[in-house]
GROMACS .gro file of C-alpha atoms in nm:
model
  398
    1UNK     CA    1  -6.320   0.159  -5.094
    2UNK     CA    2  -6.529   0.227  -4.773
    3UNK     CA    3  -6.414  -0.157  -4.679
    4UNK     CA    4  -6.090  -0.108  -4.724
    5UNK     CA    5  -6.124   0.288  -4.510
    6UNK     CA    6  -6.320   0.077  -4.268
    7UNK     CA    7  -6.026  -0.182  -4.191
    8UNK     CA    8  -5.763   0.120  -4.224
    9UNK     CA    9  -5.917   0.258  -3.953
   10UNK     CA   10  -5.966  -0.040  -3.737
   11UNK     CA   11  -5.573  -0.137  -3.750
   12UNK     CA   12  -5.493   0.170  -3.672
   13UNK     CA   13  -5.723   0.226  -3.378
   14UNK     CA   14  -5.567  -0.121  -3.231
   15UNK     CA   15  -5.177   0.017  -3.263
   16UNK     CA   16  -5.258   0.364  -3.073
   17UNK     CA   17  -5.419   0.117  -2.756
   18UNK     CA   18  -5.145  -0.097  -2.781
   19UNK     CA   19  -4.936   0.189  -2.792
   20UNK     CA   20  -5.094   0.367  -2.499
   21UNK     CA   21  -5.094   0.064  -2.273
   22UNK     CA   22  -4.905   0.091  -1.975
   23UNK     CA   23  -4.562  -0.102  -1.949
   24UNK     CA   24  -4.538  -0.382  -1.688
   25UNK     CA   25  -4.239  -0.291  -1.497
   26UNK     CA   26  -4.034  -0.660  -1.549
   27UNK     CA   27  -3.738  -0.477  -1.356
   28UNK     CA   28  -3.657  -0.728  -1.081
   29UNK     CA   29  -3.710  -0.607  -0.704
   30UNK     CA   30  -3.453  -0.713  -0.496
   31UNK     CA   31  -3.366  -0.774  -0.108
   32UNK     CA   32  -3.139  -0.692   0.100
   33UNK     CA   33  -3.053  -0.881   0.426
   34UNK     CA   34  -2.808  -0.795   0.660
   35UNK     CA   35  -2.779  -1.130   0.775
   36UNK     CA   36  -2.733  -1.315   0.460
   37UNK     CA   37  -2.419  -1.353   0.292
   38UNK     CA   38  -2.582  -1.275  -0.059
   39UNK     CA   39  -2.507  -0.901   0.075
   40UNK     CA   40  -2.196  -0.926  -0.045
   41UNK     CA   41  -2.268  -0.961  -0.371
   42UNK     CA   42  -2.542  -0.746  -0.345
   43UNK     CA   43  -2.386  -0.504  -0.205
   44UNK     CA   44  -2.021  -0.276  -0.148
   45UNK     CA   45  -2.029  -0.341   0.219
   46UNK     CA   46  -1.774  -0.142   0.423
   47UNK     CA   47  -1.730  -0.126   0.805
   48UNK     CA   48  -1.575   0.197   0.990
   49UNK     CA   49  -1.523   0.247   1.386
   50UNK     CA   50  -1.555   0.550   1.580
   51UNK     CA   51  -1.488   0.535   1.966
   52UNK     CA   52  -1.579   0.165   1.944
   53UNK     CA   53  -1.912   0.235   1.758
   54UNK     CA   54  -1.851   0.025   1.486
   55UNK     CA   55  -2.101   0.124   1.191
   56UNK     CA   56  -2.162  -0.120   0.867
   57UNK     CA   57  -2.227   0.065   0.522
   58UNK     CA   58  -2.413  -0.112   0.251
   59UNK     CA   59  -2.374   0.073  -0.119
   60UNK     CA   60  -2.592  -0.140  -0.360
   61UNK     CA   61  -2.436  -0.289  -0.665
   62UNK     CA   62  -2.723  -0.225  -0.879
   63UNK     CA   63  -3.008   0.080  -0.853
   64UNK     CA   64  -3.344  -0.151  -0.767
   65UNK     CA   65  -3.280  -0.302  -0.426
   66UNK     CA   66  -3.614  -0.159  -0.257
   67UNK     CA   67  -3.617  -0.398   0.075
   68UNK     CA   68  -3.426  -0.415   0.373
   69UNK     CA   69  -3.498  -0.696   0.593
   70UNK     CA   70  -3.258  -0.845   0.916
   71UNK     CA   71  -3.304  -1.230   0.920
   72UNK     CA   72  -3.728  -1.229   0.874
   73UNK     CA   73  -3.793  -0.889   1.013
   74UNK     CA   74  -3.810  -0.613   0.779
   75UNK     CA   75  -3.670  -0.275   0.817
   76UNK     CA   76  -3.764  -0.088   0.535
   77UNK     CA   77  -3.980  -0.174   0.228
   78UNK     CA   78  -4.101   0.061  -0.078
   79UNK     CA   79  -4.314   0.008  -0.394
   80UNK     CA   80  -4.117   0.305  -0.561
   81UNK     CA   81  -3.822   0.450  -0.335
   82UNK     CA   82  -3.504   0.258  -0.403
   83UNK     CA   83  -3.194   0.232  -0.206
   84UNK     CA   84  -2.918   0.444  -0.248
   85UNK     CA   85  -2.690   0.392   0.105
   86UNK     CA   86  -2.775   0.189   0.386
   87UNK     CA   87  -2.552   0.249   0.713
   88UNK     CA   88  -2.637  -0.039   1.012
   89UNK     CA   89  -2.534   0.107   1.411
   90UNK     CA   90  -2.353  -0.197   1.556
   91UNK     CA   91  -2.343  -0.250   1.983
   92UNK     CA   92  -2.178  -0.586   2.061
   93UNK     CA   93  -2.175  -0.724   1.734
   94UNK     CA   94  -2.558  -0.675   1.692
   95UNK     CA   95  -2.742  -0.440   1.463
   96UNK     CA   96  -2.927  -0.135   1.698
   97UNK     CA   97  -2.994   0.176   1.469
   98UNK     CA   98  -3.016   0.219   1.079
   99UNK     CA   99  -2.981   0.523   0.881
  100UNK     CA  100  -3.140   0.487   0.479
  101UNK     CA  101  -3.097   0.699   0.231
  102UNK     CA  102  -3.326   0.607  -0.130
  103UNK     CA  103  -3.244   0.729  -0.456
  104UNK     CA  104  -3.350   1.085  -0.540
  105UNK     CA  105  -3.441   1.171  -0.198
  106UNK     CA  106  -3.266   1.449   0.043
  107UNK     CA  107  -3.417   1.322   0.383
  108UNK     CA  108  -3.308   1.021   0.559
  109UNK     CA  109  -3.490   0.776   0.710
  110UNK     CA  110  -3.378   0.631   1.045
  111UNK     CA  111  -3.506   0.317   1.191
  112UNK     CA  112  -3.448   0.188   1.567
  113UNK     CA  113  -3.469  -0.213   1.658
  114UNK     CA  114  -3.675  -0.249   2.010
  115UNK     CA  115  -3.743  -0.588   2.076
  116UNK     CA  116  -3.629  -0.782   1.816
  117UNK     CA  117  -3.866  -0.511   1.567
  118UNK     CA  118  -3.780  -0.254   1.425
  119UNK     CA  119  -3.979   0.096   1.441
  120UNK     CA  120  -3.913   0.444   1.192
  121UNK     CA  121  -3.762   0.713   1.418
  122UNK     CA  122  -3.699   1.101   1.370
  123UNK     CA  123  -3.317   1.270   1.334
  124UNK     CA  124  -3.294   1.369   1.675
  125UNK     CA  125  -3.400   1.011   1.814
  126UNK     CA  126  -3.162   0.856   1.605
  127UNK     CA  127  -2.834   1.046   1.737
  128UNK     CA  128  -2.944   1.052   2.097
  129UNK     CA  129  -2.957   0.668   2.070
  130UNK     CA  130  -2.626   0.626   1.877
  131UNK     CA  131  -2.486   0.862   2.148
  132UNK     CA  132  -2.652   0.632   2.421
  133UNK     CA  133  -2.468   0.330   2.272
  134UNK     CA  134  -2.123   0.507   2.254
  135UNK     CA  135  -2.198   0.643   2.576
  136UNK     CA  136  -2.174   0.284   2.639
  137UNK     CA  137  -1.913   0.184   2.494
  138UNK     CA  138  -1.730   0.419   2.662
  139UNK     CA  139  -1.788   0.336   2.940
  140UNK     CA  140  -1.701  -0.018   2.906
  141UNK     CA  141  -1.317   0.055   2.757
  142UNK     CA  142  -1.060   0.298   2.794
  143UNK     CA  143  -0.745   0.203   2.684
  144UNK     CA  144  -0.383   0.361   2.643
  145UNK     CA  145  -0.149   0.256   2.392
  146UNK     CA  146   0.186   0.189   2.523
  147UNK     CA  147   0.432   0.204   2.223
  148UNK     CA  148   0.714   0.045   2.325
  149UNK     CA  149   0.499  -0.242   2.481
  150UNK     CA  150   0.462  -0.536   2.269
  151UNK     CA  151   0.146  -0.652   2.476
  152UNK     CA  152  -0.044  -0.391   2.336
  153UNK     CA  153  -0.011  -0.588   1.997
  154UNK     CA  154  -0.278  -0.837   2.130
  155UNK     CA  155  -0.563  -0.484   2.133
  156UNK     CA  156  -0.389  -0.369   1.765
  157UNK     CA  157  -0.300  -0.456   1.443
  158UNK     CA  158   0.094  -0.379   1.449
  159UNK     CA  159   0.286  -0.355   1.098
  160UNK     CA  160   0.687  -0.289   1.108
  161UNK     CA  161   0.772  -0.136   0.784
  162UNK     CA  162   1.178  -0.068   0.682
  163UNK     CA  163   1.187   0.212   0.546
  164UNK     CA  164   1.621   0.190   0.512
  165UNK     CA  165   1.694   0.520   0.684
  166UNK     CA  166   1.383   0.458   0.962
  167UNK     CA  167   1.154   0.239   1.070
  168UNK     CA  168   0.763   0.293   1.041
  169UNK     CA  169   0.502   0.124   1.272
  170UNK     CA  170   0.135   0.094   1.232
  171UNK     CA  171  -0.104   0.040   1.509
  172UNK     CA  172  -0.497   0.018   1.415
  173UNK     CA  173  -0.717  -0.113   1.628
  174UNK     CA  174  -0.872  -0.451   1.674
  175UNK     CA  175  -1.251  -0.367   1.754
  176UNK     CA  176  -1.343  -0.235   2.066
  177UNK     CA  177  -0.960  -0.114   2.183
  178UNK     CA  178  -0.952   0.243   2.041
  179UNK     CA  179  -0.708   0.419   2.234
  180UNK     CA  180  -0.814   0.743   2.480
  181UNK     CA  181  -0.458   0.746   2.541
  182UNK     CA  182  -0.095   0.729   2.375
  183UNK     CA  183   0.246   0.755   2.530
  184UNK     CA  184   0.573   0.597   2.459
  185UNK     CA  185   0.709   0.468   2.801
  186UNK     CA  186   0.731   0.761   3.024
  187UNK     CA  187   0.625   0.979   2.737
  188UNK     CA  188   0.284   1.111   2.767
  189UNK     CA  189   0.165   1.179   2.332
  190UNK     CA  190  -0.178   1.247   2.357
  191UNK     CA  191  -0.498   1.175   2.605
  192UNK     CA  192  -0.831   1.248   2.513
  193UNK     CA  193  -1.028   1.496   2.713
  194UNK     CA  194  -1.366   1.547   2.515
  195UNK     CA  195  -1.443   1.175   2.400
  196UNK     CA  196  -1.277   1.156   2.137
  197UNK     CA  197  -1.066   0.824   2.005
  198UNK     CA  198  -0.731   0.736   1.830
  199UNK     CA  199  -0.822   0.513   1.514
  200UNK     CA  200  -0.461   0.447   1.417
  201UNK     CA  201  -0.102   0.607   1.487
  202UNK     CA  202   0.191   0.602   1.251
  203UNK     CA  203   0.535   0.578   1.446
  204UNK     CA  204   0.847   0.660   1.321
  205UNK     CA  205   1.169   0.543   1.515
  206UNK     CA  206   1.514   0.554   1.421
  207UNK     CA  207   1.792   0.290   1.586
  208UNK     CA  208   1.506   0.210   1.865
  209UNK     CA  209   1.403   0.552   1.984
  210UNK     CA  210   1.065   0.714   1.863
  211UNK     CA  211   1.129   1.057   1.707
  212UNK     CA  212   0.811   1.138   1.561
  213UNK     CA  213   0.406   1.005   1.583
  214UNK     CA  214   0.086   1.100   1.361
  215UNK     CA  215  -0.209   1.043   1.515
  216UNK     CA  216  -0.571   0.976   1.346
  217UNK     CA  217  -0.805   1.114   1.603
  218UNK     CA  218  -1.215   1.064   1.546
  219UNK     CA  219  -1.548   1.078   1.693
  220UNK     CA  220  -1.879   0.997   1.534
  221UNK     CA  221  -1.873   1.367   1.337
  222UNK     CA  222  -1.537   1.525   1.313
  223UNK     CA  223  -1.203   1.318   1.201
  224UNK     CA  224  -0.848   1.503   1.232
  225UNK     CA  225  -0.475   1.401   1.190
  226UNK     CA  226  -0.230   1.538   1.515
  227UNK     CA  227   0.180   1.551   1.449
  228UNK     CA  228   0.387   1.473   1.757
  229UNK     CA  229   0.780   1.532   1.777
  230UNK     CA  230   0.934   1.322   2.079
  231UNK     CA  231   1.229   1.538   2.236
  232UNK     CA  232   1.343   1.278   2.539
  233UNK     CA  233   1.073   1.240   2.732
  234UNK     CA  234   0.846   1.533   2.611
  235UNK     CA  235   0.587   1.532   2.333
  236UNK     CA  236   0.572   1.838   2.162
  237UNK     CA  237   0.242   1.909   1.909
  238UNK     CA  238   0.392   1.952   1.564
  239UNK     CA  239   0.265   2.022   1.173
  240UNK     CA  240   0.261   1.800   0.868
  241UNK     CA  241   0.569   2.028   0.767
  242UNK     CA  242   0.778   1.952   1.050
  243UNK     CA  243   0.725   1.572   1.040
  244UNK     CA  244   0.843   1.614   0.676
  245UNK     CA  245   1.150   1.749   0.780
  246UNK     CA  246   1.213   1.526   1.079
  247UNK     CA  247   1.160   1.181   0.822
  248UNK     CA  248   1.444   1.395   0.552
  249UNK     CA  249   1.658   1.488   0.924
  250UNK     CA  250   1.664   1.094   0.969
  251UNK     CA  251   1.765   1.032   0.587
  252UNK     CA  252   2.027   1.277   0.595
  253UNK     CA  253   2.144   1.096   0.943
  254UNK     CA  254   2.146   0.774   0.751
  255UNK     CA  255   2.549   0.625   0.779
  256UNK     CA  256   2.629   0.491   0.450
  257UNK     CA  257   2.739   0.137   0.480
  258UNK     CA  258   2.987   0.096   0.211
  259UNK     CA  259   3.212  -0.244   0.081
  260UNK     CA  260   3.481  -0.303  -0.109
  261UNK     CA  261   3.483  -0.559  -0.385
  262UNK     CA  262   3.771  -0.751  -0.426
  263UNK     CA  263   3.703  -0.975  -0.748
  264UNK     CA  264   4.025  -1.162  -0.630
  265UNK     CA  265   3.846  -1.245  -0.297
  266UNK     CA  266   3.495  -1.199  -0.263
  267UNK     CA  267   3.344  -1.174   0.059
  268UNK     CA  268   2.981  -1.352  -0.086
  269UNK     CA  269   2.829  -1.221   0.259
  270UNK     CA  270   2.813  -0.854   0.141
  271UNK     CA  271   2.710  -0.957  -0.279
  272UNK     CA  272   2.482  -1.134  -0.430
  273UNK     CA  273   2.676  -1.319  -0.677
  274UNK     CA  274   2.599  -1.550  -1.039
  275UNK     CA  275   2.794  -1.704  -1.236
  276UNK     CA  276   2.811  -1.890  -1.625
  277UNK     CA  277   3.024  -1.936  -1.886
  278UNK     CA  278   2.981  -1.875  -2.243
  279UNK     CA  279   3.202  -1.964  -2.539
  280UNK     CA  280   3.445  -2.010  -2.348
  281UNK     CA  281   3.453  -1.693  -2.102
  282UNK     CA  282   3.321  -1.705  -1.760
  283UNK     CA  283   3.075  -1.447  -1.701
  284UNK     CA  284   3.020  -1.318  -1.294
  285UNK     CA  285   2.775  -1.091  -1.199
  286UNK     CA  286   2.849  -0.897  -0.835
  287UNK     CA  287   2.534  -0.701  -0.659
  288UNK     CA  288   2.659  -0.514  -0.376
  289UNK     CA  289   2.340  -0.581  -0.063
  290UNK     CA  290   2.446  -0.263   0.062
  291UNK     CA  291   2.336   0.077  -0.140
  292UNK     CA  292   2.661   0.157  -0.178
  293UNK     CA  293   2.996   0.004  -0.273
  294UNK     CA  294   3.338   0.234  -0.185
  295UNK     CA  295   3.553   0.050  -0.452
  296UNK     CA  296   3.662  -0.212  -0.642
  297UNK     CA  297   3.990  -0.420  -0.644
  298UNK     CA  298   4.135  -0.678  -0.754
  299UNK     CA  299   4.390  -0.828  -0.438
  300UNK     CA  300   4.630  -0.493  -0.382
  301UNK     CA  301   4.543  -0.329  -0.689
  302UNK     CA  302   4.266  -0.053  -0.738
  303UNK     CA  303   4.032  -0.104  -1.037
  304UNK     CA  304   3.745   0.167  -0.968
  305UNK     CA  305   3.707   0.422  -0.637
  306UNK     CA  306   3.405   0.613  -0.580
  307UNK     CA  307   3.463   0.979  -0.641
  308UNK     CA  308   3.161   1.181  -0.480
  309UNK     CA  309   2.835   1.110  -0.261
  310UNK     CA  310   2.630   1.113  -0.559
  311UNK     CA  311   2.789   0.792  -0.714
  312UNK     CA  312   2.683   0.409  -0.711
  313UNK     CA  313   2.747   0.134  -0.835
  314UNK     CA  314   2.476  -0.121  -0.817
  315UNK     CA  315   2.615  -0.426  -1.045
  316UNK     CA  316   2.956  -0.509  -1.176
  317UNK     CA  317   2.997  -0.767  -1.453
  318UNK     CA  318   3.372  -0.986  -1.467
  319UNK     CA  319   3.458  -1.152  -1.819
  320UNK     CA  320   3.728  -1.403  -1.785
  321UNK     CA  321   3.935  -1.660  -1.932
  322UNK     CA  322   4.204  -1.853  -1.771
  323UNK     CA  323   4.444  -1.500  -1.624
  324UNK     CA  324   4.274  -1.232  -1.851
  325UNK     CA  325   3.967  -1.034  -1.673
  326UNK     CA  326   3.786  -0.741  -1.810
  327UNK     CA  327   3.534  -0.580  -1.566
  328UNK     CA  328   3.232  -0.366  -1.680
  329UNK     CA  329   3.014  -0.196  -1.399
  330UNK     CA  330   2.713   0.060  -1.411
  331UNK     CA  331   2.722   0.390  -1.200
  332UNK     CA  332   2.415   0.552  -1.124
  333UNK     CA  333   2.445   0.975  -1.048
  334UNK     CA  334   2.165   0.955  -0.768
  335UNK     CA  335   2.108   1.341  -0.815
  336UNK     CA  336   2.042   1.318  -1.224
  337UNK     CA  337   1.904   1.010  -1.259
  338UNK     CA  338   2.155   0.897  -1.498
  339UNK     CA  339   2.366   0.570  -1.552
  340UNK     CA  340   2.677   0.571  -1.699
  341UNK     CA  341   2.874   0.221  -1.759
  342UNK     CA  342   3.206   0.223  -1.779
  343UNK     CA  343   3.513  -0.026  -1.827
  344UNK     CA  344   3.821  -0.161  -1.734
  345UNK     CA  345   4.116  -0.367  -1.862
  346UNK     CA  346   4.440  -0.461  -1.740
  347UNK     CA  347   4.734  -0.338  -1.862
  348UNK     CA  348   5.022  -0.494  -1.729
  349UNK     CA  349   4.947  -0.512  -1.368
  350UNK     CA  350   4.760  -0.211  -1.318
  351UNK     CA  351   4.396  -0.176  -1.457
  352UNK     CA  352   4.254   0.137  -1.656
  353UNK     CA  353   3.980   0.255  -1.776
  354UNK     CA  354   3.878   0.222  -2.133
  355UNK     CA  355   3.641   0.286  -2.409
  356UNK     CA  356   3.360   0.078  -2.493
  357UNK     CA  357   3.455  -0.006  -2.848
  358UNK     CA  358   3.844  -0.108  -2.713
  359UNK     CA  359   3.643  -0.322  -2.421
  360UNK     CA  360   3.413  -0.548  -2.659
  361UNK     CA  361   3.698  -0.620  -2.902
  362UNK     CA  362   3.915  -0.743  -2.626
  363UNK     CA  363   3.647  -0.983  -2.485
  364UNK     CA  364   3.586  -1.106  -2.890
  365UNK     CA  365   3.907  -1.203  -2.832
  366UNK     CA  366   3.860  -1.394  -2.509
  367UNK     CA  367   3.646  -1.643  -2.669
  368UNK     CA  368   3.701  -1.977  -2.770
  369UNK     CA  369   3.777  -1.998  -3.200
  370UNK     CA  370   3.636  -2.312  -3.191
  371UNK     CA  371   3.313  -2.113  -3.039
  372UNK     CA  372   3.017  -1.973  -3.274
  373UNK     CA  373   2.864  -1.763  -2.996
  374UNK     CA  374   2.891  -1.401  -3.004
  375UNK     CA  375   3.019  -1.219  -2.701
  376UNK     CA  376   2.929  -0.872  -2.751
  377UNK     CA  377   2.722  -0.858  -2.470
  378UNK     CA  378   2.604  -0.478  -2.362
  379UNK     CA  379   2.645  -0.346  -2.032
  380UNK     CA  380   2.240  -0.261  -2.039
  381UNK     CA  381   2.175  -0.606  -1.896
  382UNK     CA  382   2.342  -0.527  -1.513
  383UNK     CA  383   2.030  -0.318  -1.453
  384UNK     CA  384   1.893  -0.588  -1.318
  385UNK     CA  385   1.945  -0.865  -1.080
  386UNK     CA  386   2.278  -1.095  -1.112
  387UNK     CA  387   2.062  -1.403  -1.156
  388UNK     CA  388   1.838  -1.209  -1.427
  389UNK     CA  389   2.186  -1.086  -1.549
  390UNK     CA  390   2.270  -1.441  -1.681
  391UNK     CA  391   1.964  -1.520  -1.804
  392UNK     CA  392   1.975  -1.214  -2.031
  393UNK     CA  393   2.312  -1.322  -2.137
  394UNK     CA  394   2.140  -1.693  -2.208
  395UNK     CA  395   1.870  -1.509  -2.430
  396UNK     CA  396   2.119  -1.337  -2.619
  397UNK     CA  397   2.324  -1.591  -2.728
  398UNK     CA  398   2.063  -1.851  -2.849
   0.00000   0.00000   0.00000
């Protein structure tokens, strides 16, 4: 018994020091260089400019990267604080301040490179220096953005985007060509005064003349968005409001460009047209490129006219054989939402309007007898494109 209380005892004496002994941490340290391209994966890296200060933030991908290092020098290096936000001061494309913020910390640490070393700095240090370097940079460039000059394309990023009833242009910056200045020809938009920078502008123009510009304007602290309405050759400050009024003003301006079909004679420069024939009956899909078609005819004779500003019709769908044509088209009510397809036969010379059941009987009886494919074919299918249009009709038949 006292054996048996003896080993008892020992066994469990062992388990409490195993239990009490302190865990090797096995979680892996890890390094961060901001030289390496491993950052990348280490890291979310993002880059944003202010005033040509161009500033690189690293956002670790995992919660144990505890060593910052730039090629073989280190920056920063901690047993127990881990990194949490890393942003790197760029002047001329080399790394001059660094701001670090670890994990459970509120203070920031801020680091200055001197010599090819870098050296822990206080708050105020750090912003006098960044303000030194964009001081600087300052110095070095001022430019205006022209507009309606192309050669300002080769200092930023220009995108033309078609908006139908406008046209939208987006100028960012290349690095090192933020704009202190923006006009429009003779037009004088905005100039900065206190430092500050354009980041980007967003131009809208309508048949060549700018009628409206939003400005991002930044510095290292303080971003804000200006609204500028061009009247001739005077820029007057505007809100978000207005410029949402002067983009519906240039809708409502919009001309509608409408066609007439004329299945008899189709001008193929104004439709996208497709073609196939099935058991016999030659299917033809018609797309107007323009929003909106006016009417359709066949020669002299009307077959459908648009009846108010909230119609159009977006496909129309001919089923023929030899002189007989029935026509099927879809009409969208812009206002609702709704589409409503409709058809058409000839009666005699002059083409009506019919019902749906009346419509698919009369093309059953287009087809070839000799034919096993079935030619009730729904309207539903001129949603889409003419070329998807017959390959719909393909799918439904086999």
């Amino acid at each position: 018994m006292m054996i048996f209380l003896h080993f008892t005892l020992w066994f469990a004496f062992l388990g409490l020091a195993v239990a009490i002994e302190p865990k090797e941490d096995k979680t892996e340290r890890l390094t961060l260089d901001i030289t390496d391209q491993n950052r990348f994966q280490l890291c979310l890296v993002k880059t944003k400019e202010y005033n040509d200060l161009e500033s690189i933030f690293y956002i670790p991908r995992k919660g144990n990267l505890n060593k910052l290092i730039e090629g073989g020098v280190t920056i920063f290096e901690s047993d127990s604080a881990k990194l949490s936000e890393v942003m790197i001061v760029m002047e001329n494309n080399e790394a001059r301040l660094a701001l670090i913020q670890c994990a459970f910390e509120t203070s920031h640490k801020y680091y200055e490179k001197v010599a090819d070393q870098w050296h822990p700095i206080d708050h105020g240090t750090f912003e006098d220096k960044r303000a030194n370097i964009r001081s600087r940079m300052t110095t070095l460039s001022r430019f205006q953005l022209n507009l309606e000059s192309k050669r300002d394309c080769s200092q930023f990023v220009v995108k033309r985007l078609d908006c139908g009833d406008h046209i939208l242009y987006t100028y960012t910056p290349k690095c090192g060509h933020h704009a202190t200045s923006v006009i429009f020809g003779k037009t004088q938009i905005w100039t900065s005064n206190d430092g500050k920078r354009c980041a980007e502008v967003l131009a809208y123009c309508k048949d060549g003349v700018l009628r409206a510009a939003q400005l991002f304007i930044a510095d290292l602290k303080t971003e804000e968005i200006l609204y500028f309405e061009i009247k001739g050759e005077l820029s007057v400050p505007i809100s978000d409001s207005r410029l949402s009024l002067i983009v519906m003003e240039m809708q409502s301006e919009t001309k509608r460009i409408q066609y007439i079909l004329d299945i008899a004679n189709v001008d193929r420069t104004n439709f996208e047209v497709a073609t196939c024939t099935l058991g016999g009956v030659t299917y033809t899909v018609y797309e107007p490129k323009s929003k909106y078609l006016e009417a359709i005819v066949d020669g002299n004779k009307r077959i459908w006219q648009i009846q108010n500003s909230r119609e159009r019709c977006y496909s129309i769908l001919t089923h023929g054989r030899d002189e007989q044509i029935l026509v099927s088209l879809n009409i969208l009510d812009e206002n609702l939402g709704t589409v409503d397809s409709r058809y058409y036969h000839k009666d005699g010379d002059v083409w009506k309007p019919t019902d749906a059941s009346v419509f698919y009987t009369e093309l059953e009886d287009l087809k070839d007898p000799n034919s096993s494919y079935s030619l009730g074919i729904r309207s539903s299918y001129l949603t889409i494109t003419p070329k998807m249009c017959i390959i719909a009709l393909l799918m439904v038949v086999f």
